Amino acid sequence: MRESESGLPIEPVYGPEVLEGWDPVERLGEPGAYPFTRGVYPSMYTGRPWTMRQYAGFGTAVESNARYKQLIANGTMGLSVAFDLPTQMGHDSDAPIAHGEVGKVGVAIDSVDDMRVLFGGIPLDRVSTSMTINAPAALLLLLYQLVAEEQGVAAEKLTGTIQNDVLKEYIARGTYIFPPKPSLRLIADIFRYCRAEVPKWNTISISGYHMAEAGASPVQEIAFTLADGIEYVRTAVAAGMDVDDFAPRLSFFFVARTTVLEEVAKFRAARRIWARVMREEFGARDPKSMMLRFHTQTAGVQLTAQQPEVNLVRVAVQGLAAVLGGTQSLHTNSFDEAIALPTDKSARLALRTQQVLAFETDVTATVDPFAGSYVIERMTDEVEAAVLELMGKVEDLGGAVAAIERGFQKSEIERNAYRIAQETDAGERVVVGVNRFQLDEEEPYEPLRVDPAIEAQQAERLAKLRAERDQAAVDAALADLKKAAEGTDNVLYPMKDALKARATVGEVCNALREVWGTYVPSDV
């Protein structure tokens, strides 16, 4: 008997006995109705397809802006911004710690000047933008708002998402800055600020994707992500916010693997669990507060540098799993991402994959096509039960933050990653082109490379900025920011003033580091 990615049994045959004693109204409901097992909207894709996003960003703002315009011209419906590691860690490009990383895995953004270039010629009232940024999420949102204001676009017209999920950084990814307590305070401030100033913005994208990239199983991915979501909701409620004032703007971010059946079951189980948690634990009354809306990215961890064209097939299958599972938006990876940054051609092919799914197949013709399937309903129930058991273990440890401090999630994910590696090395887990169906000699491939001169160019831009700006205004704004951070005022208002005065990302983050300190993991 085969097992799923989560170690759950997959029977060779499923029959009607799966549905015996099964109340379809309680378990499934209608599409767009509690508990949202069948999707968060009644019509799902029959009215319009999911939002097609393509994650992109590299080098300078000029280069990334050109890529965004190409993607828009090719039919992308939403932008998704990748930032380089110095930006993600709150350091300027000319900081010694940034050396060698500027522009490498995303675009370098040091100030409002760079953000202005990044979105130059792109109408921010007509495009939805997702930003993969966590610890400095507030800064990048405010820079985006400042650029929109310069374009004459009111903040209430802006739509998009900031990832803003710092808890998963402690678990799986590592681009944290501040300790958990002030990080959660900053997230609560973002919730409040956006409700008042940027009401259509999705204030957080609670992410399981990076846990999956670190080796989490589908059950671990959902359990730890929803546990983080519960922690964020508790933080906001403890700060005095009504759950229905912020919960409708929460969103999630998951992976789609090649194991289609379990992925579909995973997404359906996640929606059902979240709906019940929001209604039963937090007393949410607005149906939108109970909807688990999510973005999906195809599984980068399953792409291979060997025979990279085979990744085109993997990505198509993964994208299909996301669509059959009811995602609200989708990024399909480029086939060459296991080697380097995607080329223009490979990024276009990745987008075309989504367009074929949307417009050449019939999966958008009906809502939740797997509903009532013997295998899918059994797997959904089994995934749900396993997720709830694991979430219970997190609760027993005191919740997500307490479990993180004990290293629970990290150790569980590492254990599963080791299992996967062992199975792959032993040939028990087939990876086409890696441990079976190899070529004697790989065909040459020329990857996209980032010009190392970018670092010097960014340093020159920073020197010019510091020479031109009103330093006294910057110093005063940063002092106001530190005062707010020391007290209980919302830090986003003085933060926006500082960024408008052309304070840099590094300077703003350093001001907060002085007050809040930095996080040092217990295992270091």
Short mmCIF file of C-alpha atoms in Angstrom, two decimals:
data_model
loop_
_atom_site.label_atom_id
_atom_site.label_comp_id
_atom_site.label_asym_id
_atom_site.label_seq_id
_atom_site.Cartn_x
_atom_site.Cartn_y
_atom_site.Cartn_z
CA MET A 1 0.00 0.00 0.00
CA ARG A 2 1.30 3.45 -0.89
CA GLU A 3 1.48 6.30 1.57
CA SER A 4 0.80 9.98 0.95
CA GLU A 5 3.43 12.68 1.44
CA SER A 6 2.16 13.00 5.02
CA GLY A 7 2.51 9.29 5.67
CA LEU A 8 -1.23 8.57 5.46
CA PRO A 9 -2.31 5.34 3.73
CA ILE A 10 -3.65 5.47 0.16
CA GLU A 11 -5.90 2.52 -0.58
CA PRO A 12 -5.83 0.94 -4.07
CA VAL A 13 -9.62 1.27 -4.30
CA TYR A 14 -12.19 3.43 -2.51
CA GLY A 15 -15.91 2.73 -2.59
CA PRO A 16 -19.28 3.95 -1.28
CA GLU A 17 -18.48 2.82 2.26
CA VAL A 18 -16.32 5.94 2.54
CA LEU A 19 -19.48 8.06 2.59
CA GLU A 20 -21.55 5.87 4.93
CA GLY A 21 -23.03 7.92 7.76
CA TRP A 22 -21.62 10.99 6.09
CA ASP A 23 -23.67 14.20 6.13
CA PRO A 24 -22.72 16.13 2.97
CA VAL A 25 -24.37 19.31 4.22
CA GLU A 26 -22.32 19.34 7.43
CA ARG A 27 -19.07 18.23 5.81
CA LEU A 28 -19.26 20.13 2.56
CA GLY A 29 -21.90 22.84 2.60
CA GLU A 30 -22.34 24.82 -0.57
CA PRO A 31 -19.54 26.62 -2.41
CA GLY A 32 -19.08 30.04 -0.85
CA ALA A 33 -20.83 28.99 2.39
CA TYR A 34 -19.61 27.75 5.77
CA PRO A 35 -17.47 25.67 6.27
CA PHE A 36 -16.12 26.60 2.80
CA THR A 37 -14.83 23.09 2.04
CA ARG A 38 -15.95 23.55 -1.56
CA GLY A 39 -14.41 27.00 -2.00
CA VAL A 40 -14.75 30.48 -0.58
CA TYR A 41 -16.87 31.91 -3.42
CA PRO A 42 -20.11 30.47 -4.83
CA SER A 43 -19.02 30.71 -8.47
CA MET A 44 -15.26 30.16 -7.97
CA TYR A 45 -13.66 30.13 -11.47
CA THR A 46 -16.88 29.90 -13.48
CA GLY A 47 -17.11 33.69 -13.46
CA ARG A 48 -13.43 34.53 -13.78
CA PRO A 49 -10.22 32.58 -13.20
CA TRP A 50 -7.87 32.92 -10.27
CA THR A 51 -5.45 35.84 -10.15
CA MET A 52 -2.36 34.95 -12.14
CA ARG A 53 0.67 36.29 -10.34
CA GLN A 54 4.28 35.85 -11.33
CA TYR A 55 6.86 36.26 -8.58
CA ALA A 56 9.67 38.42 -9.92
CA GLY A 57 12.37 40.78 -8.79
CA PHE A 58 16.13 40.90 -9.27
CA GLY A 59 19.00 43.31 -9.55
CA THR A 60 18.03 46.96 -9.59
CA ALA A 61 14.60 48.55 -9.54
CA VAL A 62 15.11 49.48 -13.21
CA GLU A 63 15.59 45.84 -14.26
CA SER A 64 12.67 44.56 -12.18
CA ASN A 65 10.39 47.31 -13.48
CA ALA A 66 11.14 46.18 -17.04
CA ARG A 67 10.30 42.56 -16.11
CA TYR A 68 7.00 43.64 -14.51
CA LYS A 69 5.99 45.53 -17.63
CA GLN A 70 6.76 42.45 -19.75
CA LEU A 71 4.66 40.25 -17.46
CA ILE A 72 1.74 42.68 -17.58
CA ALA A 73 1.98 42.81 -21.37
CA ASN A 74 1.90 38.99 -21.43
CA GLY A 75 -1.30 38.84 -19.38
CA THR A 76 -0.25 38.74 -15.73
CA MET A 77 -3.15 39.90 -13.55
CA GLY A 78 -1.13 40.70 -10.44
CA LEU A 79 2.49 41.49 -9.57
CA SER A 80 4.45 39.62 -6.92
CA VAL A 81 7.66 41.26 -5.74
CA ALA A 82 10.80 39.40 -4.66
CA PHE A 83 13.22 41.45 -2.55
CA ASP A 84 16.91 40.76 -2.08
CA LEU A 85 18.23 39.47 1.24
CA PRO A 86 19.56 42.81 2.54
CA THR A 87 16.11 44.36 2.04
CA GLN A 88 14.44 41.37 3.70
CA MET A 89 16.78 41.71 6.68
CA GLY A 90 16.42 45.48 6.98
CA HIS A 91 19.92 46.44 5.79
CA ASP A 92 20.93 49.04 3.20
CA SER A 93 22.83 47.92 0.13
CA ASP A 94 26.00 49.69 1.29
CA ALA A 95 26.02 48.02 4.72
CA PRO A 96 29.03 45.67 5.18
CA ILE A 97 26.68 42.79 6.02
CA ALA A 98 24.97 43.20 2.60
CA HIS A 99 28.17 42.61 0.62
CA GLY A 100 27.73 39.98 -2.08
CA GLU A 101 23.95 39.71 -1.71
CA VAL A 102 22.67 42.93 -3.29
CA GLY A 103 20.10 42.20 -5.99
CA LYS A 104 20.84 38.46 -5.97
CA VAL A 105 17.55 36.78 -4.95
CA GLY A 106 15.31 39.79 -5.49
CA VAL A 107 15.28 43.50 -6.11
CA ALA A 108 17.27 45.88 -3.91
CA ILE A 109 15.05 48.54 -2.30
CA ASP A 110 16.83 51.03 -0.05
CA SER A 111 14.48 54.00 -0.06
CA VAL A 112 11.41 55.63 -1.55
CA ASP A 113 13.62 56.56 -4.52
CA ASP A 114 14.06 52.88 -5.44
CA MET A 115 10.37 52.13 -4.89
CA ARG A 116 9.46 54.99 -7.22
CA VAL A 117 11.60 53.46 -9.96
CA LEU A 118 10.31 49.94 -9.29
CA PHE A 119 6.71 50.95 -10.01
CA GLY A 120 7.36 53.70 -12.53
CA GLY A 121 4.80 53.66 -15.33
CA ILE A 122 2.68 51.03 -13.56
CA PRO A 123 -0.76 52.35 -12.50
CA LEU A 124 -1.10 51.27 -8.88
CA ASP A 125 -4.87 51.78 -8.86
CA ARG A 126 -5.24 49.11 -11.56
CA VAL A 127 -2.78 46.42 -10.48
CA SER A 128 -2.77 44.16 -7.43
CA THR A 129 0.66 43.77 -5.87
CA SER A 130 1.89 41.08 -3.52
CA MET A 131 5.15 41.69 -1.67
CA THR A 132 7.14 38.81 -0.20
CA ILE A 133 8.51 40.71 2.76
CA ASN A 134 8.21 39.88 6.43
CA ALA A 135 10.15 41.60 9.22
CA PRO A 136 10.28 44.96 7.32
CA ALA A 137 6.79 44.49 5.80
CA ALA A 138 5.48 47.73 7.29
CA LEU A 139 8.24 49.71 5.59
CA LEU A 140 7.64 48.29 2.12
CA LEU A 141 3.88 48.80 2.42
CA LEU A 142 4.42 52.43 3.39
CA LEU A 143 6.90 52.97 0.54
CA TYR A 144 4.29 51.53 -1.83
CA GLN A 145 1.67 53.88 -0.39
CA LEU A 146 4.01 56.89 -0.76
CA VAL A 147 4.65 56.06 -4.43
CA ALA A 148 0.91 55.63 -5.01
CA GLU A 149 0.26 59.04 -3.46
CA GLU A 150 2.86 60.54 -5.80
CA GLN A 151 0.88 58.97 -8.68
CA GLY A 152 -2.29 60.56 -7.31
CA VAL A 153 -3.73 57.21 -6.22
CA ALA A 154 -5.59 57.28 -2.92
CA ALA A 155 -4.62 54.61 -0.38
CA GLU A 156 -8.17 53.27 -0.22
CA LYS A 157 -7.84 52.20 -3.89
CA LEU A 158 -4.71 50.10 -3.33
CA THR A 159 -5.08 46.32 -3.46
CA GLY A 160 -2.50 43.69 -2.69
CA THR A 161 -0.80 41.74 0.07
CA ILE A 162 2.24 41.92 2.29
CA GLN A 163 3.47 38.55 3.50
CA ASN A 164 4.23 39.96 6.98
CA ASP A 165 4.41 36.47 8.53
CA VAL A 166 7.36 36.60 10.90
CA LEU A 167 6.53 33.47 12.91
CA LYS A 168 7.37 31.17 10.00
CA GLU A 169 10.73 32.97 9.75
CA TYR A 170 11.66 31.64 13.19
CA ILE A 171 10.49 28.17 12.11
CA ALA A 172 11.78 27.68 8.58
CA ARG A 173 13.27 30.63 6.77
CA GLY A 174 15.43 32.85 8.99
CA THR A 175 14.85 36.39 7.66
CA TYR A 176 13.75 37.73 11.03
CA ILE A 177 14.94 40.94 12.70
CA PHE A 178 13.17 41.56 16.00
CA PRO A 179 12.21 39.14 18.81
CA PRO A 180 8.70 37.62 18.69
CA LYS A 181 6.97 39.99 21.13
CA PRO A 182 7.76 43.29 19.35
CA SER A 183 7.31 41.56 15.99
CA LEU A 184 3.75 40.64 16.94
CA ARG A 185 3.17 44.18 18.24
CA LEU A 186 4.30 45.53 14.85
CA ILE A 187 1.90 43.18 13.07
CA ALA A 188 -0.99 44.39 15.25
CA ASP A 189 -0.02 47.99 14.40
CA ILE A 190 -0.15 47.07 10.69
CA PHE A 191 -3.63 45.58 11.13
CA ARG A 192 -4.85 48.80 12.76
CA TYR A 193 -3.15 51.07 10.26
CA CYS A 194 -4.51 49.27 7.22
CA ARG A 195 -8.05 49.18 8.57
CA ALA A 196 -7.89 52.98 8.90
CA GLU A 197 -5.71 53.92 5.92
CA VAL A 198 -5.47 51.08 3.34
CA PRO A 199 -8.72 49.14 3.83
CA LYS A 200 -8.52 46.87 0.74
CA TRP A 201 -5.02 45.65 1.55
CA ASN A 202 -4.44 42.08 2.75
CA THR A 203 -2.41 42.72 5.88
CA ILE A 204 -0.75 39.33 6.21
CA SER A 205 -0.17 36.20 4.14
CA ILE A 206 0.28 33.44 6.69
CA SER A 207 2.69 31.16 4.98
CA GLY A 208 3.17 27.42 4.87
CA TYR A 209 5.08 27.54 1.60
CA HIS A 210 8.48 28.11 3.18
CA MET A 211 7.89 25.33 5.69
CA ALA A 212 7.20 23.01 2.77
CA GLU A 213 10.41 24.19 1.10
CA ALA A 214 12.24 23.30 4.33
CA GLY A 215 10.78 19.78 4.19
CA ALA A 216 7.37 19.96 5.89
CA SER A 217 4.76 17.40 4.90
CA PRO A 218 1.32 18.62 3.75
CA VAL A 219 -0.09 17.92 7.23
CA GLN A 220 2.77 19.83 8.90
CA GLU A 221 2.43 22.68 6.42
CA ILE A 222 -1.26 23.18 7.24
CA ALA A 223 -1.03 22.51 10.98
CA PHE A 224 1.86 24.89 11.66
CA THR A 225 0.49 27.58 9.34
CA LEU A 226 -2.95 27.58 10.94
CA ALA A 227 -1.34 27.56 14.40
CA ASP A 228 0.58 30.70 13.40
CA GLY A 229 -2.68 32.20 12.14
CA ILE A 230 -4.31 31.56 15.50
CA GLU A 231 -1.40 33.30 17.22
CA TYR A 232 -1.82 36.39 15.04
CA VAL A 233 -5.57 36.51 15.69
CA ARG A 234 -5.00 36.18 19.43
CA THR A 235 -2.44 38.99 19.31
CA ALA A 236 -4.83 41.35 17.54
CA VAL A 237 -7.74 40.46 19.84
CA ALA A 238 -5.53 40.96 22.91
CA ALA A 239 -4.61 44.39 21.52
CA GLY A 240 -8.31 45.33 21.66
CA MET A 241 -9.36 44.72 18.07
CA ASP A 242 -12.66 43.08 17.17
CA VAL A 243 -12.05 39.89 15.18
CA ASP A 244 -14.42 40.93 12.39
CA ASP A 245 -12.54 44.22 11.99
CA PHE A 246 -9.33 42.56 10.76
CA ALA A 247 -9.95 38.87 9.99
CA PRO A 248 -11.50 39.47 6.53
CA ARG A 249 -8.11 40.84 5.37
CA LEU A 250 -6.11 37.80 6.52
CA SER A 251 -4.80 35.59 3.74
CA PHE A 252 -2.66 32.47 3.47
CA PHE A 253 0.12 31.15 1.24
CA PHE A 254 0.60 27.46 0.48
CA VAL A 255 2.61 25.19 -1.80
CA ALA A 256 1.26 22.89 -4.51
CA ARG A 257 3.18 19.65 -4.95
CA THR A 258 2.97 17.07 -7.72
CA THR A 259 0.89 14.74 -5.50
CA VAL A 260 -2.41 16.06 -6.82
CA LEU A 261 -4.90 14.08 -4.74
CA GLU A 262 -3.37 14.89 -1.35
CA GLU A 263 -2.89 18.53 -2.30
CA VAL A 264 -6.57 18.91 -3.23
CA ALA A 265 -7.57 17.23 0.04
CA LYS A 266 -5.13 19.46 1.95
CA PHE A 267 -6.64 22.69 0.65
CA ARG A 268 -10.20 21.53 1.32
CA ALA A 269 -9.34 20.40 4.87
CA ALA A 270 -7.53 23.67 5.60
CA ARG A 271 -10.58 25.74 4.65
CA ARG A 272 -12.85 23.65 6.87
CA ILE A 273 -10.56 23.80 9.89
CA TRP A 274 -10.00 27.56 9.65
CA ALA A 275 -13.72 28.28 9.31
CA ARG A 276 -14.48 26.32 12.47
CA VAL A 277 -11.61 27.89 14.44
CA MET A 278 -12.71 31.41 13.54
CA ARG A 279 -16.36 30.78 14.37
CA GLU A 280 -16.01 28.56 17.41
CA GLU A 281 -12.84 29.87 19.10
CA PHE A 282 -12.92 33.53 18.17
CA GLY A 283 -16.66 34.09 17.76
CA ALA A 284 -16.38 35.57 14.27
CA ARG A 285 -19.75 36.60 12.85
CA ASP A 286 -18.78 37.93 9.42
CA PRO A 287 -18.54 35.02 6.94
CA LYS A 288 -15.52 36.75 5.38
CA SER A 289 -13.70 36.31 8.70
CA MET A 290 -14.12 32.55 8.36
CA MET A 291 -12.91 32.27 4.76
CA LEU A 292 -9.44 30.85 4.26
CA ARG A 293 -8.35 32.75 1.15
CA PHE A 294 -4.96 31.71 -0.13
CA HIS A 295 -2.27 32.19 -2.75
CA THR A 296 -0.42 29.17 -4.05
CA GLN A 297 3.05 28.75 -5.51
CA THR A 298 4.15 25.61 -7.26
CA ALA A 299 6.78 23.61 -5.38
CA GLY A 300 10.23 25.02 -5.99
CA VAL A 301 11.71 22.32 -3.77
CA GLN A 302 10.54 19.67 -6.26
CA LEU A 303 12.28 21.29 -9.25
CA THR A 304 15.54 19.80 -10.42
CA ALA A 305 18.67 21.19 -12.02
CA GLN A 306 18.99 17.90 -13.92
CA GLN A 307 16.96 17.88 -17.16
CA PRO A 308 15.35 21.24 -16.23
CA GLU A 309 12.79 21.08 -19.05
CA VAL A 310 11.05 18.27 -17.12
CA ASN A 311 10.16 20.97 -14.59
CA LEU A 312 7.67 22.32 -17.14
CA VAL A 313 5.65 19.13 -16.63
CA ARG A 314 6.01 19.25 -12.86
CA VAL A 315 4.84 22.86 -12.72
CA ALA A 316 1.81 22.15 -14.90
CA VAL A 317 0.76 19.27 -12.63
CA GLN A 318 1.35 21.36 -9.48
CA GLY A 319 -0.61 24.27 -10.92
CA LEU A 320 -3.49 21.92 -11.73
CA ALA A 321 -3.48 20.69 -8.12
CA ALA A 322 -3.73 24.27 -6.86
CA VAL A 323 -6.64 25.05 -9.17
CA LEU A 324 -8.52 21.86 -8.34
CA GLY A 325 -7.94 22.72 -4.67
CA GLY A 326 -9.57 26.15 -5.07
CA THR A 327 -6.72 28.68 -4.83
CA GLN A 328 -7.48 32.40 -5.17
CA SER A 329 -4.20 33.27 -6.88
CA LEU A 330 -1.31 31.32 -8.31
CA HIS A 331 2.36 31.66 -9.17
CA THR A 332 3.82 29.00 -11.41
CA ASN A 333 7.57 28.55 -11.13
CA SER A 334 9.81 28.81 -14.15
CA PHE A 335 11.49 25.62 -15.30
CA ASP A 336 15.00 27.01 -14.77
CA GLU A 337 14.60 28.20 -11.18
CA ALA A 338 16.62 25.27 -9.78
CA ILE A 339 19.57 26.73 -11.68
CA ALA A 340 19.27 30.51 -11.50
CA LEU A 341 16.88 33.43 -11.77
CA PRO A 342 14.29 32.88 -14.52
CA THR A 343 14.97 34.28 -17.96
CA ASP A 344 12.34 36.34 -19.78
CA LYS A 345 11.40 33.32 -21.88
CA SER A 346 11.06 30.90 -18.96
CA ALA A 347 8.99 33.41 -16.96
CA ARG A 348 6.66 33.82 -19.94
CA LEU A 349 6.33 30.03 -20.30
CA ALA A 350 5.41 29.78 -16.62
CA LEU A 351 2.64 32.31 -17.13
CA ARG A 352 1.47 30.53 -20.28
CA THR A 353 1.09 27.36 -18.17
CA GLN A 354 -1.53 29.12 -16.06
CA GLN A 355 -3.25 30.50 -19.13
CA VAL A 356 -3.53 27.02 -20.66
CA LEU A 357 -5.08 25.72 -17.41
CA ALA A 358 -7.53 28.62 -17.34
CA PHE A 359 -8.54 28.83 -20.96
CA GLU A 360 -7.81 25.48 -22.66
CA THR A 361 -9.02 22.99 -20.04
CA ASP A 362 -12.47 22.52 -18.55
CA VAL A 363 -11.44 22.76 -14.87
CA THR A 364 -12.92 26.27 -14.66
CA ALA A 365 -16.33 25.14 -15.93
CA THR A 366 -17.60 23.80 -12.59
CA VAL A 367 -16.98 24.44 -8.90
CA ASP A 368 -15.07 21.89 -6.79
CA PRO A 369 -15.06 19.08 -9.38
CA PHE A 370 -13.79 16.50 -6.85
CA ALA A 371 -16.67 16.96 -4.38
CA GLY A 372 -18.12 13.58 -3.41
CA SER A 373 -15.13 11.67 -4.80
CA TYR A 374 -14.58 8.63 -2.61
CA VAL A 375 -10.82 9.10 -2.45
CA ILE A 376 -10.83 12.88 -2.06
CA GLU A 377 -13.44 12.89 0.70
CA ARG A 378 -11.60 10.16 2.63
CA MET A 379 -8.26 11.90 2.19
CA THR A 380 -9.76 15.25 3.21
CA ASP A 381 -11.08 13.69 6.43
CA GLU A 382 -7.74 11.98 7.13
CA VAL A 383 -5.70 15.11 6.47
CA GLU A 384 -8.08 17.12 8.67
CA ALA A 385 -7.75 14.65 11.56
CA ALA A 386 -3.95 14.59 11.31
CA VAL A 387 -3.74 18.39 11.13
CA LEU A 388 -5.97 18.81 14.19
CA GLU A 389 -3.85 16.31 16.13
CA LEU A 390 -0.66 18.23 15.32
CA MET A 391 -2.27 21.59 16.07
CA GLY A 392 -3.28 20.13 19.43
CA LYS A 393 0.37 19.38 20.19
CA VAL A 394 1.26 23.02 19.44
CA GLU A 395 -1.54 24.16 21.77
CA ASP A 396 -0.31 21.81 24.51
CA LEU A 397 3.06 23.57 24.36
CA GLY A 398 1.34 26.94 24.87
CA GLY A 399 0.68 28.04 21.28
CA ALA A 400 2.80 28.82 18.24
CA VAL A 401 5.28 31.22 19.86
CA ALA A 402 5.89 28.96 22.88
CA ALA A 403 6.34 25.98 20.54
CA ILE A 404 8.78 27.98 18.39
CA GLU A 405 10.81 28.82 21.50
CA ARG A 406 10.96 25.10 22.27
CA GLY A 407 12.05 24.36 18.69
CA PHE A 408 9.08 22.03 18.16
CA GLN A 409 7.99 22.98 14.64
CA LYS A 410 11.56 23.23 13.38
CA SER A 411 12.52 19.79 14.69
CA GLU A 412 9.37 18.17 13.30
CA ILE A 413 10.01 19.64 9.84
CA GLU A 414 13.68 18.65 9.92
CA ARG A 415 12.71 15.08 10.82
CA ASN A 416 10.38 14.90 7.82
CA ALA A 417 12.99 16.45 5.51
CA TYR A 418 15.47 13.80 6.60
CA ARG A 419 12.91 11.07 5.82
CA ILE A 420 12.40 12.47 2.32
CA ALA A 421 16.15 12.64 1.71
CA GLN A 422 16.60 9.05 2.85
CA GLU A 423 13.81 7.80 0.60
CA THR A 424 15.24 9.70 -2.37
CA ASP A 425 18.78 8.41 -1.78
CA ALA A 426 17.48 4.86 -1.48
CA GLY A 427 15.46 5.16 -4.69
CA GLU A 428 12.19 4.52 -2.85
CA ARG A 429 11.03 8.00 -3.86
CA VAL A 430 11.42 8.43 -7.61
CA VAL A 431 12.68 11.79 -8.86
CA VAL A 432 12.77 11.73 -12.65
CA GLY A 433 16.19 12.67 -13.97
CA VAL A 434 17.81 12.49 -10.52
CA ASN A 435 17.63 8.90 -9.27
CA ARG A 436 15.90 7.35 -12.29
CA PHE A 437 15.80 8.09 -16.03
CA GLN A 438 19.06 10.05 -15.89
CA LEU A 439 21.02 11.28 -18.89
CA ASP A 440 24.66 10.32 -19.38
CA GLU A 441 25.44 13.95 -20.03
CA GLU A 442 23.34 17.01 -19.24
CA GLU A 443 22.62 19.49 -22.01
CA PRO A 444 24.21 22.91 -21.53
CA TYR A 445 21.99 25.72 -20.26
CA GLU A 446 22.85 29.43 -20.04
CA PRO A 447 21.24 30.95 -16.93
CA LEU A 448 20.38 34.56 -16.22
CA ARG A 449 23.11 36.21 -14.15
CA VAL A 450 22.93 39.32 -11.98
CA ASP A 451 25.59 41.95 -12.69
CA PRO A 452 27.81 42.26 -9.56
CA ALA A 453 28.21 45.98 -10.33
CA ILE A 454 24.69 46.48 -8.94
CA GLU A 455 26.09 46.70 -5.41
CA ALA A 456 28.31 49.66 -6.30
CA GLN A 457 25.44 51.32 -8.19
CA GLN A 458 23.16 51.05 -5.17
CA ALA A 459 25.89 52.46 -2.92
CA GLU A 460 26.22 55.45 -5.25
CA ARG A 461 22.45 56.01 -5.16
CA LEU A 462 22.51 55.93 -1.36
CA ALA A 463 25.39 58.40 -1.16
CA LYS A 464 23.52 60.77 -3.47
CA LEU A 465 20.31 60.39 -1.46
CA ARG A 466 22.03 61.18 1.84
CA ALA A 467 23.73 64.22 0.32
CA GLU A 468 20.47 65.63 -1.09
CA ARG A 469 17.96 65.03 1.70
CA ASP A 470 17.10 67.16 4.72
CA GLN A 471 19.08 65.28 7.37
CA ALA A 472 17.51 67.19 10.24
CA ALA A 473 14.05 66.11 9.08
CA VAL A 474 15.22 62.50 8.86
CA ASP A 475 16.74 62.61 12.36
CA ALA A 476 13.59 64.13 13.84
CA ALA A 477 11.37 61.52 12.16
CA LEU A 478 13.56 58.65 13.36
CA ALA A 479 13.47 60.05 16.89
CA ASP A 480 9.67 60.13 16.74
CA LEU A 481 9.69 56.53 15.52
CA LYS A 482 11.84 55.39 18.44
CA LYS A 483 9.58 57.20 20.89
CA ALA A 484 6.52 55.42 19.46
CA ALA A 485 8.34 52.08 19.59
CA GLU A 486 9.18 52.65 23.26
CA GLY A 487 5.53 53.37 24.06
CA THR A 488 2.21 52.11 22.73
CA ASP A 489 1.52 54.46 19.79
CA ASN A 490 1.14 52.94 16.34
CA VAL A 491 4.64 52.98 14.85
CA LEU A 492 3.50 53.10 11.22
CA TYR A 493 2.61 56.80 11.29
CA PRO A 494 6.07 58.09 12.34
CA MET A 495 7.60 55.36 10.16
CA LYS A 496 5.82 56.77 7.13
CA ASP A 497 7.04 60.27 7.99
CA ALA A 498 10.63 58.99 8.17
CA LEU A 499 10.40 57.18 4.84
CA LYS A 500 8.80 60.21 3.21
CA ALA A 501 11.75 62.28 4.45
CA ARG A 502 13.91 59.73 2.55
CA ALA A 503 15.18 57.74 5.50
CA THR A 504 16.48 54.41 4.25
CA VAL A 505 15.16 50.95 5.02
CA GLY A 506 18.31 50.22 7.01
CA GLU A 507 18.05 53.42 9.04
CA VAL A 508 14.42 52.79 9.96
CA CYS A 509 15.12 49.18 10.93
CA ASN A 510 18.19 50.22 12.92
CA ALA A 511 16.08 52.71 14.87
CA LEU A 512 13.72 49.89 15.83
CA ARG A 513 16.66 47.57 16.60
CA GLU A 514 17.86 50.12 19.15
CA VAL A 515 14.54 49.90 20.98
CA TRP A 516 13.39 46.30 20.42
CA GLY A 517 16.69 44.45 19.98
CA THR A 518 17.25 41.55 17.57
CA TYR A 519 16.23 37.93 17.74
CA VAL A 520 18.86 35.29 18.49
CA PRO A 521 17.62 31.70 18.06
CA SER A 522 18.10 29.38 21.00
CA ASP A 523 20.12 26.85 19.00
CA VAL A 524 22.84 29.34 18.00
#
